[in-house]
Short mmCIF file of C-alpha atoms in Angstrom, two decimals:
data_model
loop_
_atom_site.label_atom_id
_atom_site.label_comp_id
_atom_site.label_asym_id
_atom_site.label_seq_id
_atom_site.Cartn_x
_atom_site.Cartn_y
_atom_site.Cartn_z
CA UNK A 4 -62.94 -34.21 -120.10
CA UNK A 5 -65.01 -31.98 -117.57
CA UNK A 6 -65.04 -28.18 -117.36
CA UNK A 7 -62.55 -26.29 -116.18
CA UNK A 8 -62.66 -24.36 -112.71
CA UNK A 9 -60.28 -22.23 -111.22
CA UNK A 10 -59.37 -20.66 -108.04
CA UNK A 11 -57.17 -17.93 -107.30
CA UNK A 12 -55.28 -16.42 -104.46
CA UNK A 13 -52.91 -13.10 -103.92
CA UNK A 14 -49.75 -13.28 -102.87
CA UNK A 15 -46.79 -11.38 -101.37
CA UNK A 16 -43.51 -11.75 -102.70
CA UNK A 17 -40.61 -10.16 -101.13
CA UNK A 18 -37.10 -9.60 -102.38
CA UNK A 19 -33.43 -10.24 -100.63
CA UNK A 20 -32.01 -13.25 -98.82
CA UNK A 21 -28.71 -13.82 -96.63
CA UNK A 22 -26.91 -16.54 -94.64
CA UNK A 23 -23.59 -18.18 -95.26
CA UNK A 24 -21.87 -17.87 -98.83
CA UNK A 25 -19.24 -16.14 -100.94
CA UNK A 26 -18.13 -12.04 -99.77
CA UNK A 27 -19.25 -9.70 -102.57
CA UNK A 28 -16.26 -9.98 -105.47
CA UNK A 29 -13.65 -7.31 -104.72
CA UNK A 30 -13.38 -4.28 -106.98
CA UNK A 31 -10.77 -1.35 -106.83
CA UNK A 32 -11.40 2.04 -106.06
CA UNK A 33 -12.46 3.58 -101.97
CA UNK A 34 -14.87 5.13 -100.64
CA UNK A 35 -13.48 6.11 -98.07
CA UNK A 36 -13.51 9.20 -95.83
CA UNK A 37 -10.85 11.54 -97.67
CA UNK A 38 -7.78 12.45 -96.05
CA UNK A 39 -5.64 15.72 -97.05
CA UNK A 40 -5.13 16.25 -100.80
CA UNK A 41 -8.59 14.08 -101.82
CA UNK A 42 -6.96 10.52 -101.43
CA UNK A 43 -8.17 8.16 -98.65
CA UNK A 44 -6.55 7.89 -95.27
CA UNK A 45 -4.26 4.77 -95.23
CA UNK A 46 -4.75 2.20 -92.73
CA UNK A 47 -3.26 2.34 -89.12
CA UNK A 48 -1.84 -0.18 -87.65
CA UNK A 49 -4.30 -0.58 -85.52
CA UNK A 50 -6.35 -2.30 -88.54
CA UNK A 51 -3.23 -4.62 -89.90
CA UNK A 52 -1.05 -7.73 -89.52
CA UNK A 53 2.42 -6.01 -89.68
CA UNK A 54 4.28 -8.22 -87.43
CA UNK A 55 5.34 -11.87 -88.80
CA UNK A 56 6.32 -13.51 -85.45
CA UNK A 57 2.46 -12.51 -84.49
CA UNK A 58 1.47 -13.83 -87.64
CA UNK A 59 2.99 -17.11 -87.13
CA UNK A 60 1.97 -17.29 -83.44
CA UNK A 61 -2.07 -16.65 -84.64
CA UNK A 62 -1.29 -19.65 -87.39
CA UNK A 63 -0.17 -21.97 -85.17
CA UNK A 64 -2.74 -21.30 -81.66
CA UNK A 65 -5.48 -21.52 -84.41
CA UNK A 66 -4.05 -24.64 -85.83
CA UNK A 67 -3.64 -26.09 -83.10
CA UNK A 68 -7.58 -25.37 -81.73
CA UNK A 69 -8.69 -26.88 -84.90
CA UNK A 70 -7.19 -30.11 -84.59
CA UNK A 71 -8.37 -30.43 -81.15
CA UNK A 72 -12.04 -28.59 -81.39
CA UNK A 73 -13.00 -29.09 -85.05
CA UNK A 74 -16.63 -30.86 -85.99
CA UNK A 75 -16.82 -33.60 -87.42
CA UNK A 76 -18.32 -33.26 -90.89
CA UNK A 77 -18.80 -35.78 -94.13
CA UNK A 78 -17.26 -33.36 -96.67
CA UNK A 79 -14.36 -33.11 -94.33
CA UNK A 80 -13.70 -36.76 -94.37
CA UNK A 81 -13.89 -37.02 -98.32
CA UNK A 82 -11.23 -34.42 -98.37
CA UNK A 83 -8.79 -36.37 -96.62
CA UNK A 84 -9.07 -39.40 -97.25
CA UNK A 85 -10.46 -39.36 -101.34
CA UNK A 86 -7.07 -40.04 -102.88
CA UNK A 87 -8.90 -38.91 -106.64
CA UNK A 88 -8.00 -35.37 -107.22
CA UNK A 89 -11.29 -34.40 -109.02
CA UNK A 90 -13.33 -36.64 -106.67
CA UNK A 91 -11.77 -34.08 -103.58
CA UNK A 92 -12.59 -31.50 -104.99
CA UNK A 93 -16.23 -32.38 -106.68
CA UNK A 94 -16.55 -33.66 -103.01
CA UNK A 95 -15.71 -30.05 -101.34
CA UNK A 96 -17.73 -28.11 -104.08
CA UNK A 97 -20.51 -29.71 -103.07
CA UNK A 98 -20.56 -29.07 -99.36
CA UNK A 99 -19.39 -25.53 -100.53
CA UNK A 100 -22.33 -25.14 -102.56
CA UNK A 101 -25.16 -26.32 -100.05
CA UNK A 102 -24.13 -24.43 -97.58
CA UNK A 103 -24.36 -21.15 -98.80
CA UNK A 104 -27.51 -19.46 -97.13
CA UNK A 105 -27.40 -22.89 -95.11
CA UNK A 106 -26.88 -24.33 -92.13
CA UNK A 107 -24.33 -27.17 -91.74
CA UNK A 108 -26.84 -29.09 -88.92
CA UNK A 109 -29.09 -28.72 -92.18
CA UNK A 110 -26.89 -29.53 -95.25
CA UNK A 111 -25.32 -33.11 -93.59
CA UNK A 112 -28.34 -35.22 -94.13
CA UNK A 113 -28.81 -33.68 -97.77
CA UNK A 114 -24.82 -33.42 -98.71
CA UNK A 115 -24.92 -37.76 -97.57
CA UNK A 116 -27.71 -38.88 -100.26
CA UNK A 117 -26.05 -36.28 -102.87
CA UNK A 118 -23.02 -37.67 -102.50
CA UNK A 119 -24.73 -41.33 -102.19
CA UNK A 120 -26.55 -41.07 -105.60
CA UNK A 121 -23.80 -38.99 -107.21
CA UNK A 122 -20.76 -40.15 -106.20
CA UNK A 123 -18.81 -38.59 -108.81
CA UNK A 124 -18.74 -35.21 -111.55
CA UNK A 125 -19.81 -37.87 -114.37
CA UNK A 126 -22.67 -39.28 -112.18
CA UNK A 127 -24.09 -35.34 -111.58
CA UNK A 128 -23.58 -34.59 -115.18
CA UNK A 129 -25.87 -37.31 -116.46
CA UNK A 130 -28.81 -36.81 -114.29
CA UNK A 131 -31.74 -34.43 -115.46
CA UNK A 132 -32.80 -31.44 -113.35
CA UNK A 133 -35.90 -32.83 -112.28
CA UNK A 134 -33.96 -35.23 -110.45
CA UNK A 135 -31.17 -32.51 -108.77
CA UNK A 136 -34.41 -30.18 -107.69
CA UNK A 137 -36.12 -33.31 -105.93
CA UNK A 138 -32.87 -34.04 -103.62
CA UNK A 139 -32.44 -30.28 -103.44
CA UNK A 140 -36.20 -29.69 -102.55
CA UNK A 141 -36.27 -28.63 -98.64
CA UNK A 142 -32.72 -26.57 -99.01
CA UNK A 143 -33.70 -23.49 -101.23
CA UNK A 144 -32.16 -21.68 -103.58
CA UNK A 145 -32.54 -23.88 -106.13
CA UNK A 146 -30.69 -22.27 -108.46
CA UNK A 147 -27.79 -23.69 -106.50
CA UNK A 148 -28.23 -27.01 -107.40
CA UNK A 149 -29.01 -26.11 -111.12
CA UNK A 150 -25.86 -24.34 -111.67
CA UNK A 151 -23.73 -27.14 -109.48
CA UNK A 152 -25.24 -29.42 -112.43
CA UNK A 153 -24.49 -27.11 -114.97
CA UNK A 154 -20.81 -26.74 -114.25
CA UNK A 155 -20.25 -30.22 -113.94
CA UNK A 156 -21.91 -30.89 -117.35
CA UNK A 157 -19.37 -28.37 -118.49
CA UNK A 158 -16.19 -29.74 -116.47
CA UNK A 159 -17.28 -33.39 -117.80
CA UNK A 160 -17.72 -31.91 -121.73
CA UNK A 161 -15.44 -29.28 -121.69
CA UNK A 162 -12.90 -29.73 -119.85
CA UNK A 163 -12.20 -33.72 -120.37
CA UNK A 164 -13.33 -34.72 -116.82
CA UNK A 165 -10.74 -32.57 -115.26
CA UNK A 166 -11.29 -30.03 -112.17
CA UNK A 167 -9.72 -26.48 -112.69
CA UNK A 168 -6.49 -27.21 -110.55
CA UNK A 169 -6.38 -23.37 -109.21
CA UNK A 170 -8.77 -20.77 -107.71
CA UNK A 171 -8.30 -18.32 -110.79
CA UNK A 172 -9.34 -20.93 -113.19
CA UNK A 173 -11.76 -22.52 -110.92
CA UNK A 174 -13.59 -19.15 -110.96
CA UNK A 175 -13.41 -18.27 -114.13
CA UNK A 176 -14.56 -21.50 -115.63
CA UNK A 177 -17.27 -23.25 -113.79
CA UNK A 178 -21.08 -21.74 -113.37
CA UNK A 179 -21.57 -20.43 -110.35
CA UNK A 180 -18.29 -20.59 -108.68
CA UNK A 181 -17.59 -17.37 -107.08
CA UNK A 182 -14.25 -15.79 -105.19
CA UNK A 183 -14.74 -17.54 -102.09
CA UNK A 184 -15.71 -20.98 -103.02
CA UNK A 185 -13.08 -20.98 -105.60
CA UNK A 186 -11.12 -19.91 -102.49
CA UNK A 187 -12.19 -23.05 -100.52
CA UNK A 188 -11.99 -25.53 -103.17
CA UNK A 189 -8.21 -24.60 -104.31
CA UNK A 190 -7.07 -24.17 -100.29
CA UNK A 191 -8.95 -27.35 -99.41
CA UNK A 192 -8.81 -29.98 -102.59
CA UNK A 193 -4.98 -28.63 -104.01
CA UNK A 194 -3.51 -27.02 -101.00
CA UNK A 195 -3.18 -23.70 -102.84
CA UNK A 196 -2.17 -20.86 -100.49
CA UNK A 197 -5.10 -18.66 -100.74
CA UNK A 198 -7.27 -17.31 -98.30
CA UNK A 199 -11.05 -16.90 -98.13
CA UNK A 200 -13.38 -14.36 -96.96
CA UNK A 201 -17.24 -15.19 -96.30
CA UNK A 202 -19.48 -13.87 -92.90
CA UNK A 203 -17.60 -16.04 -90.46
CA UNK A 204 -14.10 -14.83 -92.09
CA UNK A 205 -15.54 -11.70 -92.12
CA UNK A 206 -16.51 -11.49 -88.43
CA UNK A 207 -13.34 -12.96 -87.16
CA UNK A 208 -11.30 -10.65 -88.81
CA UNK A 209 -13.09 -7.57 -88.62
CA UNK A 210 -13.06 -7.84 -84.70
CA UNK A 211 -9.30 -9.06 -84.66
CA UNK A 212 -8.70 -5.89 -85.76
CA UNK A 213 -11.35 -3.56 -85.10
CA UNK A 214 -12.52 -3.01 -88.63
CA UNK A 215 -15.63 -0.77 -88.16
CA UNK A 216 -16.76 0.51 -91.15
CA UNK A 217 -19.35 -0.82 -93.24
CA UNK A 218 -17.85 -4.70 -94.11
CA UNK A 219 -20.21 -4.87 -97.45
CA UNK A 220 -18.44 -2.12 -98.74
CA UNK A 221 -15.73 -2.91 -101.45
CA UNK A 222 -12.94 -0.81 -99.81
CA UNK A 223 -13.34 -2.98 -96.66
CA UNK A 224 -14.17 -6.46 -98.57
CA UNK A 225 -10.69 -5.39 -100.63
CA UNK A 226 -9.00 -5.05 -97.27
CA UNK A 227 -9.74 -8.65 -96.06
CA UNK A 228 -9.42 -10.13 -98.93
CA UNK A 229 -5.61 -8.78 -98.73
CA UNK A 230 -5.47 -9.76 -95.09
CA UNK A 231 -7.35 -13.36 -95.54
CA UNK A 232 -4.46 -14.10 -98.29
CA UNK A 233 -1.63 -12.72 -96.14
CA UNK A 234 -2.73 -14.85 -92.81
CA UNK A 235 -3.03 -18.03 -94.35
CA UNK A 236 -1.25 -20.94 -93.54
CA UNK A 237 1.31 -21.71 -96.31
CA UNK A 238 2.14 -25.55 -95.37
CA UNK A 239 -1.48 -25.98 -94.06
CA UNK A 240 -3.67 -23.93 -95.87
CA UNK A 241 -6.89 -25.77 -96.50
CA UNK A 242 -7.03 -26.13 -92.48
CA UNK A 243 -6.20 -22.72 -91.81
CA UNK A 244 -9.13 -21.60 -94.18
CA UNK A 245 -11.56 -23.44 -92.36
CA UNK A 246 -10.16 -23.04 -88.59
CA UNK A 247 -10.90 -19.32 -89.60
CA UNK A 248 -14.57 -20.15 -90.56
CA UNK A 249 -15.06 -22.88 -87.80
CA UNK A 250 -13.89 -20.25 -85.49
CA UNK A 251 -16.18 -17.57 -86.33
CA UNK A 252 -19.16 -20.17 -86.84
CA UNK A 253 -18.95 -21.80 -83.10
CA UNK A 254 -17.10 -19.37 -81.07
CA UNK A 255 -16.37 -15.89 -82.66
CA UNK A 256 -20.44 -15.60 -83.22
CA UNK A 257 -22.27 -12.87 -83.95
CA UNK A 258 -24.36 -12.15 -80.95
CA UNK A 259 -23.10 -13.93 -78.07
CA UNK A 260 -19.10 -14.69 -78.68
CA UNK A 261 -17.24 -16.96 -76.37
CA UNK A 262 -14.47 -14.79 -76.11
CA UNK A 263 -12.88 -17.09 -73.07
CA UNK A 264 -12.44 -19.91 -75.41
CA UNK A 265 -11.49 -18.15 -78.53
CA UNK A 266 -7.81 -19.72 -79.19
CA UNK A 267 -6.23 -16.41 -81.01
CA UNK A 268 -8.13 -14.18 -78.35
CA UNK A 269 -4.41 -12.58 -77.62
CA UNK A 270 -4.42 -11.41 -81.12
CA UNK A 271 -8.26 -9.54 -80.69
CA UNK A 272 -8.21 -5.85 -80.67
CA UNK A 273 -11.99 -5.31 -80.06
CA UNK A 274 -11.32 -7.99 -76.76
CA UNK A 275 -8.07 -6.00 -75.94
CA UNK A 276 -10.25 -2.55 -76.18
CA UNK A 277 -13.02 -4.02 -73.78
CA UNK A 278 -10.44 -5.39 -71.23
CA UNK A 279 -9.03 -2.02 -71.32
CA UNK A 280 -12.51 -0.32 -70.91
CA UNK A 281 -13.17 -2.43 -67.56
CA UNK A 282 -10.06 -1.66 -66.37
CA UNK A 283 -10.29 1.70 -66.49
CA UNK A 284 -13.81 0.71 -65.02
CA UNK A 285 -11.90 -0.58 -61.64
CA UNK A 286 -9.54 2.24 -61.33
CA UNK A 287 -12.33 4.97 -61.39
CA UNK A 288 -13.67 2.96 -58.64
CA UNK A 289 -11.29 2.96 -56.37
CA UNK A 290 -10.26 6.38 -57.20
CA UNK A 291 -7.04 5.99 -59.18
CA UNK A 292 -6.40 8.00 -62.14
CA UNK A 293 -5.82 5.56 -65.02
CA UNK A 294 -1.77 5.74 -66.07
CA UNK A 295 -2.18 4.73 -69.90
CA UNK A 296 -4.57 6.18 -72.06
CA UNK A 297 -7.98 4.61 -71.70
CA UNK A 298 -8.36 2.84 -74.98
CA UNK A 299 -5.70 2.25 -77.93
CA UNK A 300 -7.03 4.09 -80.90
CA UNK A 301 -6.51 4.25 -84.50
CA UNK A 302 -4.86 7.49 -84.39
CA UNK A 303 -5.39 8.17 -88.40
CA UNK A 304 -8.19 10.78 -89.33
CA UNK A 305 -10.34 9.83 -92.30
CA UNK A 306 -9.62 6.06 -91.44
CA UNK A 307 -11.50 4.14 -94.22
CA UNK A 308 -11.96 0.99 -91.49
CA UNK A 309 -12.46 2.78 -88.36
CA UNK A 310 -16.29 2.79 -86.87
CA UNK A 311 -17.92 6.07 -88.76
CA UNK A 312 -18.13 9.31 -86.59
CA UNK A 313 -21.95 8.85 -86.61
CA UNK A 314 -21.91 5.14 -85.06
CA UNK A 315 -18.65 5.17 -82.50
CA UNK A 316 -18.19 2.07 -80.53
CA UNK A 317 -20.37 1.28 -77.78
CA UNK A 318 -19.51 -0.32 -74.43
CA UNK A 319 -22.29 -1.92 -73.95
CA UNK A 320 -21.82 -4.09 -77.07
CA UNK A 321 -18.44 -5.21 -76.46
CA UNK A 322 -16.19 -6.86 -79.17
CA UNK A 323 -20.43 -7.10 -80.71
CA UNK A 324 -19.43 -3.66 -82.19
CA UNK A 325 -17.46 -5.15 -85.01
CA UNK A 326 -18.59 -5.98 -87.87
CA UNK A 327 -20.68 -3.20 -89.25
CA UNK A 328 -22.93 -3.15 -91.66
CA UNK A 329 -24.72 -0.99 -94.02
CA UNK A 330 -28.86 -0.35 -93.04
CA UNK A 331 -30.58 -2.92 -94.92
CA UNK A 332 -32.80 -2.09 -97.98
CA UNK A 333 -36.54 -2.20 -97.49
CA UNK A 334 -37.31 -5.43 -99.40
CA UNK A 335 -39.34 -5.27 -102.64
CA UNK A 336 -42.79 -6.05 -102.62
CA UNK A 337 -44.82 -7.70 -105.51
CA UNK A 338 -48.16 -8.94 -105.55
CA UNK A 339 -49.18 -12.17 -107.99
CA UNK A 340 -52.26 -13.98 -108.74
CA UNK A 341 -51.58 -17.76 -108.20
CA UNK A 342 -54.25 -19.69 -110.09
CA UNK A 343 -55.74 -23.13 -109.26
CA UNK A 344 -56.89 -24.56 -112.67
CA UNK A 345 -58.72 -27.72 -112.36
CA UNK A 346 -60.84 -30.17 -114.63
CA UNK A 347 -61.94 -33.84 -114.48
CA UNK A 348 -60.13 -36.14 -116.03
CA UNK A 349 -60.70 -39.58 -118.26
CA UNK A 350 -61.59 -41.39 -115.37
CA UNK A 351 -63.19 -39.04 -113.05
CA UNK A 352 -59.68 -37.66 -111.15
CA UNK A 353 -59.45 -34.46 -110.27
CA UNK A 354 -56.40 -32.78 -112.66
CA UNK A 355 -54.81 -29.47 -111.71
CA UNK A 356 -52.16 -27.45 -114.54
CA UNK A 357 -48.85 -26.78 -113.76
CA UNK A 358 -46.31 -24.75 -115.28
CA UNK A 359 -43.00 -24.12 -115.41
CA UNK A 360 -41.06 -21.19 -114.41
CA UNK A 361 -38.72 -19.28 -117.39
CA UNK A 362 -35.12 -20.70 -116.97
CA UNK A 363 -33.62 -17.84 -115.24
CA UNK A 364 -34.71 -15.88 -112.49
CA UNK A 365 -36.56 -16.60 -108.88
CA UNK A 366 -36.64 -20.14 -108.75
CA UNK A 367 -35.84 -20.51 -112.30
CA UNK A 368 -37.37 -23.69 -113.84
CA UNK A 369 -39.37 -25.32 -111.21
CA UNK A 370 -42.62 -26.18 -111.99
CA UNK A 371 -45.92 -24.49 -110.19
CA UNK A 372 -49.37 -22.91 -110.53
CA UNK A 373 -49.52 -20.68 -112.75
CA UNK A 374 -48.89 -17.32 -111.33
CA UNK A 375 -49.03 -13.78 -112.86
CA UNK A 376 -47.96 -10.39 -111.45
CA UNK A 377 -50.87 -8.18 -110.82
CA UNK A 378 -50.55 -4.14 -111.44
CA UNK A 379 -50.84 -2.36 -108.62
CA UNK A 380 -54.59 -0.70 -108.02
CA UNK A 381 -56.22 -3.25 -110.05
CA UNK A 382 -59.99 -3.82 -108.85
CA UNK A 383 -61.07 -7.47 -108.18
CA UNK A 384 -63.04 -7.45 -111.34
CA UNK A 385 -60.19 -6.19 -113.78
CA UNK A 386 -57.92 -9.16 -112.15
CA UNK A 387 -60.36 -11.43 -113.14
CA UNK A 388 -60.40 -10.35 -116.87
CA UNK A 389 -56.83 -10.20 -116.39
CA UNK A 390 -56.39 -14.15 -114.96
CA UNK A 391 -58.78 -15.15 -117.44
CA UNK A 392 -56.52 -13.81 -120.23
CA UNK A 393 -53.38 -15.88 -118.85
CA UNK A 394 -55.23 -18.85 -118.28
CA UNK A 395 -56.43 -19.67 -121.38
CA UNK A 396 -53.61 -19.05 -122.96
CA UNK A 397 -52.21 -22.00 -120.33
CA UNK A 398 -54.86 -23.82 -121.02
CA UNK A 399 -55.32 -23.87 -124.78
CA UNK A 400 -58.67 -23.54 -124.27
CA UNK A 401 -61.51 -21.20 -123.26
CA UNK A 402 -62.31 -20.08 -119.60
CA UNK A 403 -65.20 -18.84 -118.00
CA UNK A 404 -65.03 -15.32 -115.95
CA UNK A 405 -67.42 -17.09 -114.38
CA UNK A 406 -66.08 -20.17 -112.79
CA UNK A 407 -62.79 -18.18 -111.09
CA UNK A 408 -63.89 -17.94 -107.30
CA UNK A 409 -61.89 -15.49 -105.25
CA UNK A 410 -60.01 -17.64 -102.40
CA UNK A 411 -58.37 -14.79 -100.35
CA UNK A 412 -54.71 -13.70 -99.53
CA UNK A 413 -52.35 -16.63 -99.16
CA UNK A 414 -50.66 -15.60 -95.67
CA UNK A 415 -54.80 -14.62 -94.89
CA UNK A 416 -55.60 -17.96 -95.73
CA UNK A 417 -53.01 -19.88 -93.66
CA UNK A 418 -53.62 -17.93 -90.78
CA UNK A 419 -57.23 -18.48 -91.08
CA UNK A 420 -57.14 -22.43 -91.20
CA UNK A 421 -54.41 -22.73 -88.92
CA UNK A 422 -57.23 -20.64 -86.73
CA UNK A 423 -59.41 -23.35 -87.44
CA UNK A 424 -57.48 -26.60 -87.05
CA UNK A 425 -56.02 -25.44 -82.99
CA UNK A 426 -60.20 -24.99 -82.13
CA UNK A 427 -61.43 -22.78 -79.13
CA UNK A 428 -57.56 -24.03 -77.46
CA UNK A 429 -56.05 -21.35 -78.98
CA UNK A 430 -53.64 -19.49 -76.93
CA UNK A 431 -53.73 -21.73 -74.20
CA UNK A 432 -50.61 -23.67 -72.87
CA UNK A 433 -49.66 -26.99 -75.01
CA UNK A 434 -50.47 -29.57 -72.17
CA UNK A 435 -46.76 -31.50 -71.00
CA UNK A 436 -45.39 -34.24 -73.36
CA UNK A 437 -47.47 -32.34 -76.25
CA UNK A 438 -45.18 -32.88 -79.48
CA UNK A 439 -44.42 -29.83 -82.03
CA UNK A 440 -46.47 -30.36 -84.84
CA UNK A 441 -48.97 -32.57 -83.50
CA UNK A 442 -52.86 -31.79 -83.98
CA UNK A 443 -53.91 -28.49 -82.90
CA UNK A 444 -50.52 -27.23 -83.39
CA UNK A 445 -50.67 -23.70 -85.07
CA UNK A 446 -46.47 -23.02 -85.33
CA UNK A 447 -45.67 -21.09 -88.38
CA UNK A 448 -44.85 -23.45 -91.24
CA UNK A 449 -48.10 -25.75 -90.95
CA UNK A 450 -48.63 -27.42 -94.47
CA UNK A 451 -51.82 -27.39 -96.14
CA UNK A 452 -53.14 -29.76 -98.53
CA UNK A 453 -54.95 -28.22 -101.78
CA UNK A 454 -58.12 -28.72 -100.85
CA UNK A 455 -57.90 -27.84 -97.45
CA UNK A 456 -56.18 -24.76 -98.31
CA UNK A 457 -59.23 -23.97 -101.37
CA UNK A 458 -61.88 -24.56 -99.38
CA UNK A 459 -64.23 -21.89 -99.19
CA UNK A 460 -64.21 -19.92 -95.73
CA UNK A 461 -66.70 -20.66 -93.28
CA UNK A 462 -69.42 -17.87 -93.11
CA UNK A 463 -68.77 -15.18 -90.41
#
């Protein structure tokens, strides 16, 4: 075999994610502004669903929306129509799974060929990992599909082939299953009366009632919870679940609602508030005075779920104001040396090592160049007696200081040859009929191949 050369390249990694998927798990306690005596201020009614003839009336005009309005989706199908209990419900997981932190435009195509290769729990259970990543690859979060495998391995082992039949057990048996998509599953595959809370859920009910404090929080994520389970349908409650999250995913949005085509908008207390807001509006116009208070209110000081003091509700933002949440965290940055080891091989090919990442973590066990976390303040020189280190214990063999060549900063890099692939163009208008993507394009996203990307920059 030839000698071994490497290349290496710095990288950013940052923490955090988001999207769709389960609400955090409830816990008890409040924190909550205290009223008299230390204990939180309970709920007005303002916030809550005390009247059962409204109740019904929201049940059935959202009902009834769904079965004119709703998409149609693959998973959705399966769930009517599979007449095998544990087939329904392995059917529903899986859409439940994919799309957490995904959209359903993108899960369709993928949730088709999963359900195409692996029709069934027995099917999943015997493939290898290798296999689930490759279908997966394109989705993210990986560790997703790994611990949709794992369960199944465990429901097929374990548990004789047989789903968990409610969301308790559902939960508390299979990998990966949290609160809400044991939520889904049970409402959807058994017809169990339970509700479900994730962002859509979250949205729709948080603005139905004017819920303004922080919605991550767990006094707030206990209070929907409670008001998810006491809204569902009873009779229909699978199609009550997701009416609530098709609502809030196609109408009750989070930037630009459609408020005149929301079905239960006679039920809204952030839409009632606005209305009441422009009306006043009119009257000051034409020089009335206003003969009912401006707004309805909560009325109850120390209200864990109103808007806090130091945010109040905005006009300009509409029924936008609701749901609030918490300043995000500045993400965590890390910075890793990702390490290009390649030889000769037998016949002259160019070979490059790969490794695979430790079973648990950030995109536990998928396979990549190796990669190790440099201290911060490092000079260039102690990196390379630190990647020479790491390497050869990769290797199995020795490595010369010598032969690692310094590439540059990944996001550097790209920039840089995407710099050099759109010419002296750049910034100029594409010409008409010009396709996304085609040469010369330099849209975020632009894949490299390896020895494009390690090529050694062009002299300045």
């Amino acid at each position: 075999m030839g000698p071994l050369r490497a290349a290496a390249a710095r990288g950013l990694r940052r923490g955090g994610g988001g999207g769709r998927g389960a609400a955090p798990a409830a816990r008890e306690g409040s924190k909550g502004s205290a009223a008299r005596g230390g204990r939180p201020a309970p709920p007005a009614a303002l916030h809550l669903f005390g009247d059962p003839a409204e109740v019904e009336a929201l049940r059935g005009s959202l009902l009834a929306w769904y079965d004119e309005c709703k998409r149609d989706l693959p998973w959705r199908v399966l769930a009517v129509t599979e007449p095998d209990v544990n087939r329904r419900a392995y059917a529903v997981w899986v859409s439940e799974i994919m799309l957490q932190q995904t959209q359903v435009a993108t899960v369709i195509d993928y949730y088709n060929r999963w359900m195409q290769k692996w029709p069934t729990l027995q099917a999943l259970a015997e493939a290898s990992l290798e296999e689930v990543n490759e279908l997966w690859a394109g989705l993210g979060y990986y560790s997703r599909g790994k611990r949709l495998q794992e369960a199944a391995r465990k429901v097929v082992s374990e548990l004789a082939g047989q789903m968990p039949r409610t969301a308790e057990d559902l939960q508390k048996l299979l990998p990966g299953v949290g609160r809400y998509t044991a939520g889904a599953i049970a409402s959807i595959s058994y017809g169990q009366a339970t509700g479900v809370v994730d962002g859509n859920v979250i949205r729709v009910l948080c603005r139905l009632r004017c819920i303004g404090a922080d919605s991550s929080s767990p006094p707030v994520i206990d209070r929907l919870w409670a008001m998810a389970n006491a809204l569902v349908d009873r009779s229909r409650p699978g199609d009550f679940n997701q009416a609530l999250m098709e609502l809030g995913a196609t109408v009750c949005t989070p930037k630009a609602p459609l408020c005149g085509e929301c079905p239960v908008k006679q039920h809204c207390r952030a839409r009632l508030r606005v209305e009441k807001e422009l009306a006043l509006a009119s009257r000051k116009l034409l020089g009335k005075l206003p003969v009912v208070p401006d707004v309805e209110d909560c009325g109850v000081g120390g209200c864990p779920l109103c808007p806090p003091a130091a945010e109040p509700w905005d006009s300009s933002l509409g029924v936008t104001n609701f749901p609030r949440k918490a300043a995000k965290k500045q993400p965590r940055v890390e910075q890793t040396a990702t390490c290009v080891l390649e030889r000769r091989g037998r016949r002259g090919a160019l070979e490059y090592l790969i490794v695979q990442r430790p079973s648990s973590g950030l995109l536990a066990g998928l396979w990549e160049f190796p990669s190790v976390p440099l201290a911060p303040g490092l000079q260039q020189e102690q990196q390379r007696e630190v990647l020479v280190d790491h390497l050869q214990a990769w290797a199995g063999q020795p490595v010369a200081a010598g032969s690692l060549r310094f590439i540059g900063e990944v996001l550097r890099a790209c920039e840089r040859q995407r710099g050099e692939e759109s010419g002296p163009a750049t910034g100029s208008k594409r010409k008409r009929g010009a396709k996304p993507g085609a040469a010369g394009s330099t849209r975020p996203g632009t894949q490299l191949s390896l020895r494009t990307f390690l090529r050694a920059p062009n002299p300045p």
